[in-house]
Every structure is written in C-alpha cells, then in structure tokens.
Amino acid sequence: PNIIAAPYGGLLADRISARVLLTSLMGVMGLGSLIMAFDPGFVVSLACLALTAFCGTPVGAAFTATLPEYATAEDLPRVNGLMSTGMSVGMMFGPSLAGLLVSGTGSYFWPFMIDAASFWILAAAVLFTGVDRKPQPHIEGEKTGMAEGVKVLWRNPLLRAFTSMVTVLILSIS
C-alpha cells in the first residue's frame, strides 16, 4: 500500500492542515487496530491493515513536512535524524514487545488495543500541543505526480544513487 499511497502522501501533507490530517488519519488507524483486536476474520483484518498502511503514508509525510515549522534550518538535520531513530526503534521493538505480549497472554487482543490507544493518544497530542502546518497553496503548473518524481530522480545521479542505497538498506534490514 505504501508504494501506491506514497505519491499522494506528500500531496495531502501539502494541501491539508497537518493538525486535521494527522488527527483524522491517526484516528482511522486506531479504529483499524481496534477492529483487529476483536479478530474479525482474514478479509476484514487484511482490509484494516491495508487501510492503516494507506493512512500511515500521509501521516509520515505530514510529520516530516511539519518539522521545519518548529526546528531551525541548522537543527533540522538533527531533528530529522532523531525522528528517524525514534521511528526505527519503534518499528524494531514494537513487534517484539507485541510478540511477547501475545506469547504471554495467548491472545492478539492486547497488542491491538495498545496499538489503537497509541494512535489515539498521538492524535490527542497533536490536538493539544498545537502542532500544525498550514496548507501550502497550489502553484499553477506544479507537477506533483509520481512520474515527475521519477524524472527528477533519473536526472540526478547522486540523488538516484542515494535513493537506491536507502532502498537496499531498508530491504536488507527488513
């Protein structure tokens, strides 16, 4: 789902207020986890997972786009690095802790309930902390499609090499 949603994630992050986008999508992601906690069957679970993945792409884009609103240009690389580290730690330890919880309780109920609660707590944190990024105006002639991104990548050898290395890195640690 992320491959399909990625070209639209950035566009949504640019066109919709970060507060509205983040709280709405994290609310939906929490609902998906809540539904999965009650073991709704394969097809419904698959739909909930796909929905959560589709929602997660613009959430990531919105968080990344919002950082420059709060960090100076000088601090932005460190802030991005810390955010990336935090996400990596969560992606590494979250499934492990969920596995321990499942093995201890014999049920998938609690990991999904904790997941749902975490999405809703994050949505509430966005609301109550005042985090926001106003929608960016549409620029006439702006090229926002995936094909345009591929063209930019193809024309820049360094960017192309860097993107390829990151892709290989992610594949190797997955």
PDB file of N, CA and C in Angstrom, residues 84-169:
ATOM      1  N   SER A  84      13.800   9.952  12.818  1.00  0.00           N
ATOM      2  CA  SER A  84      14.035   8.696  12.106  1.00  0.00           C
ATOM      3  C   SER A  84      14.493   7.604  13.064  1.00  0.00           C
ATOM      4  N   THR A  85      15.351   7.959  14.002  1.00  0.00           N
ATOM      5  CA  THR A  85      15.812   6.992  15.005  1.00  0.00           C
ATOM      6  C   THR A  85      14.650   6.510  15.860  1.00  0.00           C
ATOM      7  N   GLY A  86      13.817   7.434  16.293  1.00  0.00           N
ATOM      8  CA  GLY A  86      12.651   7.060  17.107  1.00  0.00           C
ATOM      9  C   GLY A  86      11.720   6.122  16.356  1.00  0.00           C
ATOM     10  N   MET A  87      11.495   6.416  15.071  1.00  0.00           N
ATOM     11  CA  MET A  87      10.634   5.551  14.267  1.00  0.00           C
ATOM     12  C   MET A  87      11.263   4.167  14.107  1.00  0.00           C
ATOM     13  N   SER A  88      12.560   4.130  13.890  1.00  0.00           N
ATOM     14  CA  SER A  88      13.251   2.845  13.723  1.00  0.00           C
ATOM     15  C   SER A  88      13.205   2.020  15.003  1.00  0.00           C
ATOM     16  N   VAL A  89      13.411   2.668  16.124  1.00  0.00           N
ATOM     17  CA  VAL A  89      13.351   1.964  17.417  1.00  0.00           C
ATOM     18  C   VAL A  89      11.948   1.403  17.625  1.00  0.00           C
ATOM     19  N   GLY A  90      10.935   2.223  17.338  1.00  0.00           N
ATOM     20  CA  GLY A  90       9.557   1.749  17.479  1.00  0.00           C
ATOM     21  C   GLY A  90       9.250   0.579  16.560  1.00  0.00           C
ATOM     22  N   MET A  91       9.727   0.659  15.306  1.00  0.00           N
ATOM     23  CA  MET A  91       9.470  -0.426  14.356  1.00  0.00           C
ATOM     24  C   MET A  91      10.251  -1.688  14.717  1.00  0.00           C
ATOM     25  N   MET A  92      11.369  -1.510  15.439  1.00  0.00           N
ATOM     26  CA  MET A  92      12.163  -2.665  15.824  1.00  0.00           C
ATOM     27  C   MET A  92      11.609  -3.329  17.090  1.00  0.00           C
ATOM     28  N   PHE A  93      11.302  -2.523  18.097  1.00  0.00           N
ATOM     29  CA  PHE A  93      10.888  -3.091  19.370  1.00  0.00           C
ATOM     30  C   PHE A  93       9.380  -3.332  19.482  1.00  0.00           C
ATOM     31  N   GLY A  94       8.570  -2.558  18.761  1.00  0.00           N
ATOM     32  CA  GLY A  94       7.119  -2.716  18.844  1.00  0.00           C
ATOM     33  C   GLY A  94       6.651  -4.129  18.537  1.00  0.00           C
ATOM     34  N   PRO A  95       7.024  -4.679  17.377  1.00  0.00           N
ATOM     35  CA  PRO A  95       6.597  -6.049  17.072  1.00  0.00           C
ATOM     36  C   PRO A  95       7.152  -7.081  18.062  1.00  0.00           C
ATOM     37  N   SER A  96       8.371  -6.853  18.553  1.00  0.00           N
ATOM     38  CA  SER A  96       8.948  -7.786  19.532  1.00  0.00           C
ATOM     39  C   SER A  96       8.153  -7.770  20.828  1.00  0.00           C
ATOM     40  N   LEU A  97       7.822  -6.571  21.294  1.00  0.00           N
ATOM     41  CA  LEU A  97       7.031  -6.464  22.520  1.00  0.00           C
ATOM     42  C   LEU A  97       5.625  -7.020  22.321  1.00  0.00           C
ATOM     43  N   ALA A  98       5.057  -6.795  21.147  1.00  0.00           N
ATOM     44  CA  ALA A  98       3.735  -7.359  20.847  1.00  0.00           C
ATOM     45  C   ALA A  98       3.808  -8.882  20.852  1.00  0.00           C
ATOM     46  N   GLY A  99       4.887  -9.431  20.286  1.00  0.00           N
ATOM     47  CA  GLY A  99       5.067 -10.887  20.290  1.00  0.00           C
ATOM     48  C   GLY A  99       5.167 -11.445  21.697  1.00  0.00           C
ATOM     49  N   LEU A 100       5.891 -10.732  22.564  1.00  0.00           N
ATOM     50  CA  LEU A 100       5.984 -11.168  23.966  1.00  0.00           C
ATOM     51  C   LEU A 100       4.612 -11.118  24.632  1.00  0.00           C
ATOM     52  N   LEU A 101       3.862 -10.086  24.351  1.00  0.00           N
ATOM     53  CA  LEU A 101       2.523  -9.949  24.919  1.00  0.00           C
ATOM     54  C   LEU A 101       1.598 -11.059  24.426  1.00  0.00           C
ATOM     55  N   VAL A 102       1.679 -11.378  23.150  1.00  0.00           N
ATOM     56  CA  VAL A 102       0.861 -12.465  22.596  1.00  0.00           C
ATOM     57  C   VAL A 102       1.275 -13.796  23.219  1.00  0.00           C
ATOM     58  N   SER A 103       2.581 -14.024  23.333  1.00  0.00           N
ATOM     59  CA  SER A 103       3.016 -15.296  23.910  1.00  0.00           C
ATOM     60  C   SER A 103       2.651 -15.393  25.385  1.00  0.00           C
ATOM     61  N   GLY A 104       2.627 -14.266  26.075  1.00  0.00           N
ATOM     62  CA  GLY A 104       2.271 -14.269  27.499  1.00  0.00           C
ATOM     63  C   GLY A 104       0.782 -14.400  27.752  1.00  0.00           C
ATOM     64  N   THR A 105      -0.036 -13.797  26.876  1.00  0.00           N
ATOM     65  CA  THR A 105      -1.486 -13.822  27.102  1.00  0.00           C
ATOM     66  C   THR A 105      -2.200 -14.853  26.234  1.00  0.00           C
ATOM     67  N   GLY A 106      -1.531 -15.289  25.166  1.00  0.00           N
ATOM     68  CA  GLY A 106      -2.166 -16.233  24.246  1.00  0.00           C
ATOM     69  C   GLY A 106      -3.206 -15.578  23.350  1.00  0.00           C
ATOM     70  N   SER A 107      -3.175 -14.246  23.274  1.00  0.00           N
ATOM     71  CA  SER A 107      -4.189 -13.536  22.502  1.00  0.00           C
ATOM     72  C   SER A 107      -3.572 -12.331  21.797  1.00  0.00           C
ATOM     73  N   TYR A 108      -4.151 -11.980  20.650  1.00  0.00           N
ATOM     74  CA  TYR A 108      -3.738 -10.781  19.918  1.00  0.00           C
ATOM     75  C   TYR A 108      -4.499  -9.545  20.388  1.00  0.00           C
ATOM     76  N   PHE A 109      -5.429  -9.717  21.294  1.00  0.00           N
ATOM     77  CA  PHE A 109      -6.301  -8.629  21.729  1.00  0.00           C
ATOM     78  C   PHE A 109      -5.508  -7.432  22.269  1.00  0.00           C
ATOM     79  N   TRP A 110      -4.639  -7.667  23.250  1.00  0.00           N
ATOM     80  CA  TRP A 110      -3.960  -6.558  23.919  1.00  0.00           C
ATOM     81  C   TRP A 110      -2.969  -5.810  23.024  1.00  0.00           C
ATOM     82  N   PRO A 111      -2.175  -6.487  22.209  1.00  0.00           N
ATOM     83  CA  PRO A 111      -1.303  -5.701  21.322  1.00  0.00           C
ATOM     84  C   PRO A 111      -2.082  -4.758  20.401  1.00  0.00           C
ATOM     85  N   PHE A 112      -3.213  -5.222  19.871  1.00  0.00           N
ATOM     86  CA  PHE A 112      -4.007  -4.351  19.001  1.00  0.00           C
ATOM     87  C   PHE A 112      -4.694  -3.240  19.796  1.00  0.00           C
ATOM     88  N   MET A 113      -5.108  -3.517  21.014  1.00  0.00           N
ATOM     89  CA  MET A 113      -5.712  -2.475  21.847  1.00  0.00           C
ATOM     90  C   MET A 113      -4.680  -1.399  22.206  1.00  0.00           C
ATOM     91  N   ILE A 114      -3.465  -1.832  22.521  1.00  0.00           N
ATOM     92  CA  ILE A 114      -2.392  -0.880  22.823  1.00  0.00           C
ATOM     93  C   ILE A 114      -2.066  -0.058  21.577  1.00  0.00           C
ATOM     94  N   ASP A 115      -2.047  -0.718  20.421  1.00  0.00           N
ATOM     95  CA  ASP A 115      -1.801  -0.030  19.158  1.00  0.00           C
ATOM     96  C   ASP A 115      -2.870   1.030  18.901  1.00  0.00           C
ATOM     97  N   ALA A 116      -4.129   0.653  19.081  1.00  0.00           N
ATOM     98  CA  ALA A 116      -5.233   1.600  18.884  1.00  0.00           C
ATOM     99  C   ALA A 116      -5.090   2.785  19.834  1.00  0.00           C
ATOM    100  N   ALA A 117      -4.833   2.485  21.097  1.00  0.00           N
ATOM    101  CA  ALA A 117      -4.694   3.559  22.089  1.00  0.00           C
ATOM    102  C   ALA A 117      -3.532   4.479  21.740  1.00  0.00           C
ATOM    103  N   SER A 118      -2.427   3.909  21.242  1.00  0.00           N
ATOM    104  CA  SER A 118      -1.273   4.753  20.918  1.00  0.00           C
ATOM    105  C   SER A 118      -1.598   5.713  19.775  1.00  0.00           C
ATOM    106  N   PHE A 119      -2.354   5.249  18.766  1.00  0.00           N
ATOM    107  CA  PHE A 119      -2.748   6.148  17.679  1.00  0.00           C
ATOM    108  C   PHE A 119      -3.627   7.276  18.213  1.00  0.00           C
ATOM    109  N   TRP A 120      -4.554   6.941  19.080  1.00  0.00           N
ATOM    110  CA  TRP A 120      -5.473   7.957  19.601  1.00  0.00           C
ATOM    111  C   TRP A 120      -4.754   8.932  20.540  1.00  0.00           C
ATOM    112  N   ILE A 121      -3.793   8.436  21.300  1.00  0.00           N
ATOM    113  CA  ILE A 121      -3.011   9.320  22.179  1.00  0.00           C
ATOM    114  C   ILE A 121      -2.173  10.277  21.324  1.00  0.00           C
ATOM    115  N   LEU A 122      -1.580   9.765  20.256  1.00  0.00           N
ATOM    116  CA  LEU A 122      -0.814  10.637  19.352  1.00  0.00           C
ATOM    117  C   LEU A 122      -1.710  11.693  18.708  1.00  0.00           C
ATOM    118  N   ALA A 123      -2.900  11.284  18.292  1.00  0.00           N
ATOM    119  CA  ALA A 123      -3.848  12.244  17.694  1.00  0.00           C
ATOM    120  C   ALA A 123      -4.206  13.325  18.714  1.00  0.00           C
ATOM    121  N   ALA A 124      -4.458  12.912  19.951  1.00  0.00           N
ATOM    122  CA  ALA A 124      -4.780  13.887  21.003  1.00  0.00           C
ATOM    123  C   ALA A 124      -3.592  14.804  21.276  1.00  0.00           C
ATOM    124  N   ALA A 125      -2.379  14.250  21.248  1.00  0.00           N
ATOM    125  CA  ALA A 125      -1.189  15.067  21.477  1.00  0.00           C
ATOM    126  C   ALA A 125      -1.046  16.137  20.399  1.00  0.00           C
ATOM    127  N   VAL A 126      -1.334  15.774  19.150  1.00  0.00           N
ATOM    128  CA  VAL A 126      -1.282  16.765  18.070  1.00  0.00           C
ATOM    129  C   VAL A 126      -2.307  17.874  18.332  1.00  0.00           C
ATOM    130  N   LEU A 127      -3.506  17.487  18.742  1.00  0.00           N
ATOM    131  CA  LEU A 127      -4.548  18.491  19.025  1.00  0.00           C
ATOM    132  C   LEU A 127      -4.169  19.418  20.167  1.00  0.00           C
ATOM    133  N   PHE A 128      -3.686  18.828  21.264  1.00  0.00           N
ATOM    134  CA  PHE A 128      -3.482  19.617  22.474  1.00  0.00           C
ATOM    135  C   PHE A 128      -2.152  20.353  22.524  1.00  0.00           C
ATOM    136  N   THR A 129      -1.179  19.956  21.714  1.00  0.00           N
ATOM    137  CA  THR A 129       0.097  20.672  21.717  1.00  0.00           C
ATOM    138  C   THR A 129       0.108  21.819  20.716  1.00  0.00           C
ATOM    139  N   GLY A 130      -0.867  21.846  19.833  1.00  0.00           N
ATOM    140  CA  GLY A 130      -0.928  22.927  18.858  1.00  0.00           C
ATOM    141  C   GLY A 130      -0.070  22.700  17.627  1.00  0.00           C
ATOM    142  N   VAL A 131       0.453  21.494  17.449  1.00  0.00           N
ATOM    143  CA  VAL A 131       1.257  21.182  16.259  1.00  0.00           C
ATOM    144  C   VAL A 131       0.389  21.380  15.025  1.00  0.00           C
ATOM    145  N   ASP A 132       0.921  22.122  14.059  1.00  0.00           N
ATOM    146  CA  ASP A 132       0.176  22.327  12.819  1.00  0.00           C
ATOM    147  C   ASP A 132       1.114  22.824  11.735  1.00  0.00           C
ATOM    148  N   ARG A 133       0.705  22.641  10.542  1.00  0.00           N
ATOM    149  CA  ARG A 133       1.358  23.210   9.361  1.00  0.00           C
ATOM    150  C   ARG A 133       0.226  23.569   8.419  1.00  0.00           C
ATOM    151  N   LYS A 134       0.159  24.808   8.084  1.00  0.00           N
ATOM    152  CA  LYS A 134      -0.932  25.272   7.234  1.00  0.00           C
ATOM    153  C   LYS A 134      -0.786  24.701   5.826  1.00  0.00           C
ATOM    154  N   PRO A 135      -1.918  24.506   5.142  1.00  0.00           N
ATOM    155  CA  PRO A 135      -1.855  24.008   3.764  1.00  0.00           C
ATOM    156  C   PRO A 135      -1.046  24.954   2.879  1.00  0.00           C
ATOM    157  N   GLN A 136      -0.299  24.373   1.976  1.00  0.00           N
ATOM    158  CA  GLN A 136       0.506  25.151   1.042  1.00  0.00           C
ATOM    159  C   GLN A 136      -0.329  25.444  -0.197  1.00  0.00           C
ATOM    160  N   PRO A 137      -0.203  26.637  -0.743  1.00  0.00           N
ATOM    161  CA  PRO A 137      -1.006  26.968  -1.929  1.00  0.00           C
ATOM    162  C   PRO A 137      -0.581  26.149  -3.143  1.00  0.00           C
ATOM    163  N   HIS A 138      -1.539  25.844  -3.980  1.00  0.00           N
ATOM    164  CA  HIS A 138      -1.263  25.145  -5.231  1.00  0.00           C
ATOM    165  C   HIS A 138      -0.602  26.127  -6.190  1.00  0.00           C
ATOM    166  N   ILE A 139       0.474  25.719  -6.780  1.00  0.00           N
ATOM    167  CA  ILE A 139       1.191  26.566  -7.733  1.00  0.00           C
ATOM    168  C   ILE A 139       0.796  26.126  -9.137  1.00  0.00           C
ATOM    169  N   GLU A 140       0.336  27.074  -9.941  1.00  0.00           N
ATOM    170  CA  GLU A 140      -0.095  26.762 -11.306  1.00  0.00           C
ATOM    171  C   GLU A 140       1.048  26.094 -12.062  1.00  0.00           C
ATOM    172  N   GLY A 141       0.741  24.972 -12.691  1.00  0.00           N
ATOM    173  CA  GLY A 141       1.742  24.234 -13.455  1.00  0.00           C
ATOM    174  C   GLY A 141       2.590  23.305 -12.607  1.00  0.00           C
ATOM    175  N   GLU A 142       2.310  23.248 -11.305  1.00  0.00           N
ATOM    176  CA  GLU A 142       3.067  22.395 -10.397  1.00  0.00           C
ATOM    177  C   GLU A 142       2.908  20.931 -10.798  1.00  0.00           C
ATOM    178  N   LYS A 143       4.013  20.223 -10.832  1.00  0.00           N
ATOM    179  CA  LYS A 143       3.996  18.816 -11.221  1.00  0.00           C
ATOM    180  C   LYS A 143       4.127  17.969  -9.964  1.00  0.00           C
ATOM    181  N   THR A 144       3.058  17.268  -9.627  1.00  0.00           N
ATOM    182  CA  THR A 144       3.030  16.534  -8.361  1.00  0.00           C
ATOM    183  C   THR A 144       2.934  15.034  -8.538  1.00  0.00           C
ATOM    184  N   GLY A 145       2.898  14.556  -9.768  1.00  0.00           N
ATOM    185  CA  GLY A 145       2.724  13.126  -9.996  1.00  0.00           C
ATOM    186  C   GLY A 145       3.994  12.328  -9.759  1.00  0.00           C
ATOM    187  N   MET A 146       3.827  11.025  -9.623  1.00  0.00           N
ATOM    188  CA  MET A 146       4.945  10.122  -9.400  1.00  0.00           C
ATOM    189  C   MET A 146       5.915  10.168 -10.579  1.00  0.00           C
ATOM    190  N   ALA A 147       5.394  10.298 -11.795  1.00  0.00           N
ATOM    191  CA  ALA A 147       6.256  10.336 -12.981  1.00  0.00           C
ATOM    192  C   ALA A 147       7.230  11.511 -12.904  1.00  0.00           C
ATOM    193  N   GLU A 148       6.764  12.642 -12.369  1.00  0.00           N
ATOM    194  CA  GLU A 148       7.645  13.806 -12.233  1.00  0.00           C
ATOM    195  C   GLU A 148       8.757  13.525 -11.227  1.00  0.00           C
ATOM    196  N   GLY A 149       8.412  12.840 -10.151  1.00  0.00           N
ATOM    197  CA  GLY A 149       9.421  12.474  -9.155  1.00  0.00           C
ATOM    198  C   GLY A 149      10.461  11.530  -9.728  1.00  0.00           C
ATOM    199  N   VAL A 150      10.015  10.583 -10.539  1.00  0.00           N
ATOM    200  CA  VAL A 150      10.943   9.640 -11.181  1.00  0.00           C
ATOM    201  C   VAL A 150      11.867  10.401 -12.133  1.00  0.00           C
ATOM    202  N   LYS A 151      11.338  11.377 -12.869  1.00  0.00           N
ATOM    203  CA  LYS A 151      12.160  12.173 -13.788  1.00  0.00           C
ATOM    204  C   LYS A 151      13.240  12.943 -13.023  1.00  0.00           C
ATOM    205  N   VAL A 152      12.866  13.535 -11.888  1.00  0.00           N
ATOM    206  CA  VAL A 152      13.837  14.265 -11.072  1.00  0.00           C
ATOM    207  C   VAL A 152      14.917  13.312 -10.591  1.00  0.00           C
ATOM    208  N   LEU A 153      14.511  12.159 -10.119  1.00  0.00           N
ATOM    209  CA  LEU A 153      15.445  11.155  -9.634  1.00  0.00           C
ATOM    210  C   LEU A 153      16.369  10.682 -10.757  1.00  0.00           C
ATOM    211  N   TRP A 154      15.825  10.455 -11.923  1.00  0.00           N
ATOM    212  CA  TRP A 154      16.596   9.946 -13.062  1.00  0.00           C
ATOM    213  C   TRP A 154      17.626  10.969 -13.542  1.00  0.00           C
ATOM    214  N   ARG A 155      17.307  12.263 -13.474  1.00  0.00           N
ATOM    215  CA  ARG A 155      18.212  13.310 -13.952  1.00  0.00           C
ATOM    216  C   ARG A 155      19.358  13.597 -12.988  1.00  0.00           C
ATOM    217  N   ASN A 156      19.226  13.174 -11.730  1.00  0.00           N
ATOM    218  CA  ASN A 156      20.231  13.495 -10.728  1.00  0.00           C
ATOM    219  C   ASN A 156      20.931  12.214 -10.274  1.00  0.00           C
ATOM    220  N   PRO A 157      22.135  11.933 -10.778  1.00  0.00           N
ATOM    221  CA  PRO A 157      22.828  10.682 -10.448  1.00  0.00           C
ATOM    222  C   PRO A 157      23.076  10.495  -8.952  1.00  0.00           C
ATOM    223  N   LEU A 158      23.415  11.577  -8.246  1.00  0.00           N
ATOM    224  CA  LEU A 158      23.677  11.458  -6.814  1.00  0.00           C
ATOM    225  C   LEU A 158      22.399  11.114  -6.056  1.00  0.00           C
ATOM    226  N   LEU A 159      21.312  11.788  -6.384  1.00  0.00           N
ATOM    227  CA  LEU A 159      20.031  11.509  -5.749  1.00  0.00           C
ATOM    228  C   LEU A 159      19.561  10.091  -6.070  1.00  0.00           C
ATOM    229  N   ARG A 160      19.764   9.679  -7.306  1.00  0.00           N
ATOM    230  CA  ARG A 160      19.398   8.321  -7.738  1.00  0.00           C
ATOM    231  C   ARG A 160      20.206   7.280  -6.957  1.00  0.00           C
ATOM    232  N   ALA A 161      21.508   7.504  -6.812  1.00  0.00           N
ATOM    233  CA  ALA A 161      22.359   6.566  -6.067  1.00  0.00           C
ATOM    234  C   ALA A 161      21.961   6.527  -4.596  1.00  0.00           C
ATOM    235  N   PHE A 162      21.708   7.693  -4.013  1.00  0.00           N
ATOM    236  CA  PHE A 162      21.322   7.762  -2.606  1.00  0.00           C
ATOM    237  C   PHE A 162      20.004   7.025  -2.368  1.00  0.00           C
ATOM    238  N   THR A 163      19.022   7.254  -3.234  1.00  0.00           N
ATOM    239  CA  THR A 163      17.719   6.590  -3.114  1.00  0.00           C
ATOM    240  C   THR A 163      17.876   5.083  -3.253  1.00  0.00           C
ATOM    241  N   SER A 164      18.704   4.654  -4.172  1.00  0.00           N
ATOM    242  CA  SER A 164      18.951   3.218  -4.356  1.00  0.00           C
ATOM    243  C   SER A 164      19.598   2.612  -3.117  1.00  0.00           C
ATOM    244  N   MET A 165      20.573   3.324  -2.536  1.00  0.00           N
ATOM    245  CA  MET A 165      21.237   2.816  -1.331  1.00  0.00           C
ATOM    246  C   MET A 165      20.257   2.704  -0.164  1.00  0.00           C
ATOM    247  N   VAL A 166      19.413   3.708   0.006  1.00  0.00           N
ATOM    248  CA  VAL A 166      18.428   3.666   1.092  1.00  0.00           C
ATOM    249  C   VAL A 166      17.461   2.496   0.876  1.00  0.00           C
ATOM    250  N   THR A 167      17.048   2.285  -0.366  1.00  0.00           N
ATOM    251  CA  THR A 167      16.132   1.173  -0.680  1.00  0.00           C
ATOM    252  C   THR A 167      16.790  -0.159  -0.337  1.00  0.00           C
ATOM    253  N   VAL A 168      18.052  -0.342  -0.721  1.00  0.00           N
ATOM    254  CA  VAL A 168      18.769  -1.586  -0.423  1.00  0.00           C
ATOM    255  C   VAL A 168      18.932  -1.744   1.084  1.00  0.00           C
ATOM    256  N   LEU A 169      19.251  -0.651   1.786  1.00  0.00           N
ATOM    257  CA  LEU A 169      19.396  -0.704   3.231  1.00  0.00           C
ATOM    258  C   LEU A 169      18.099  -1.163   3.898  1.00  0.00           C
TER     259      LEU A 169
END
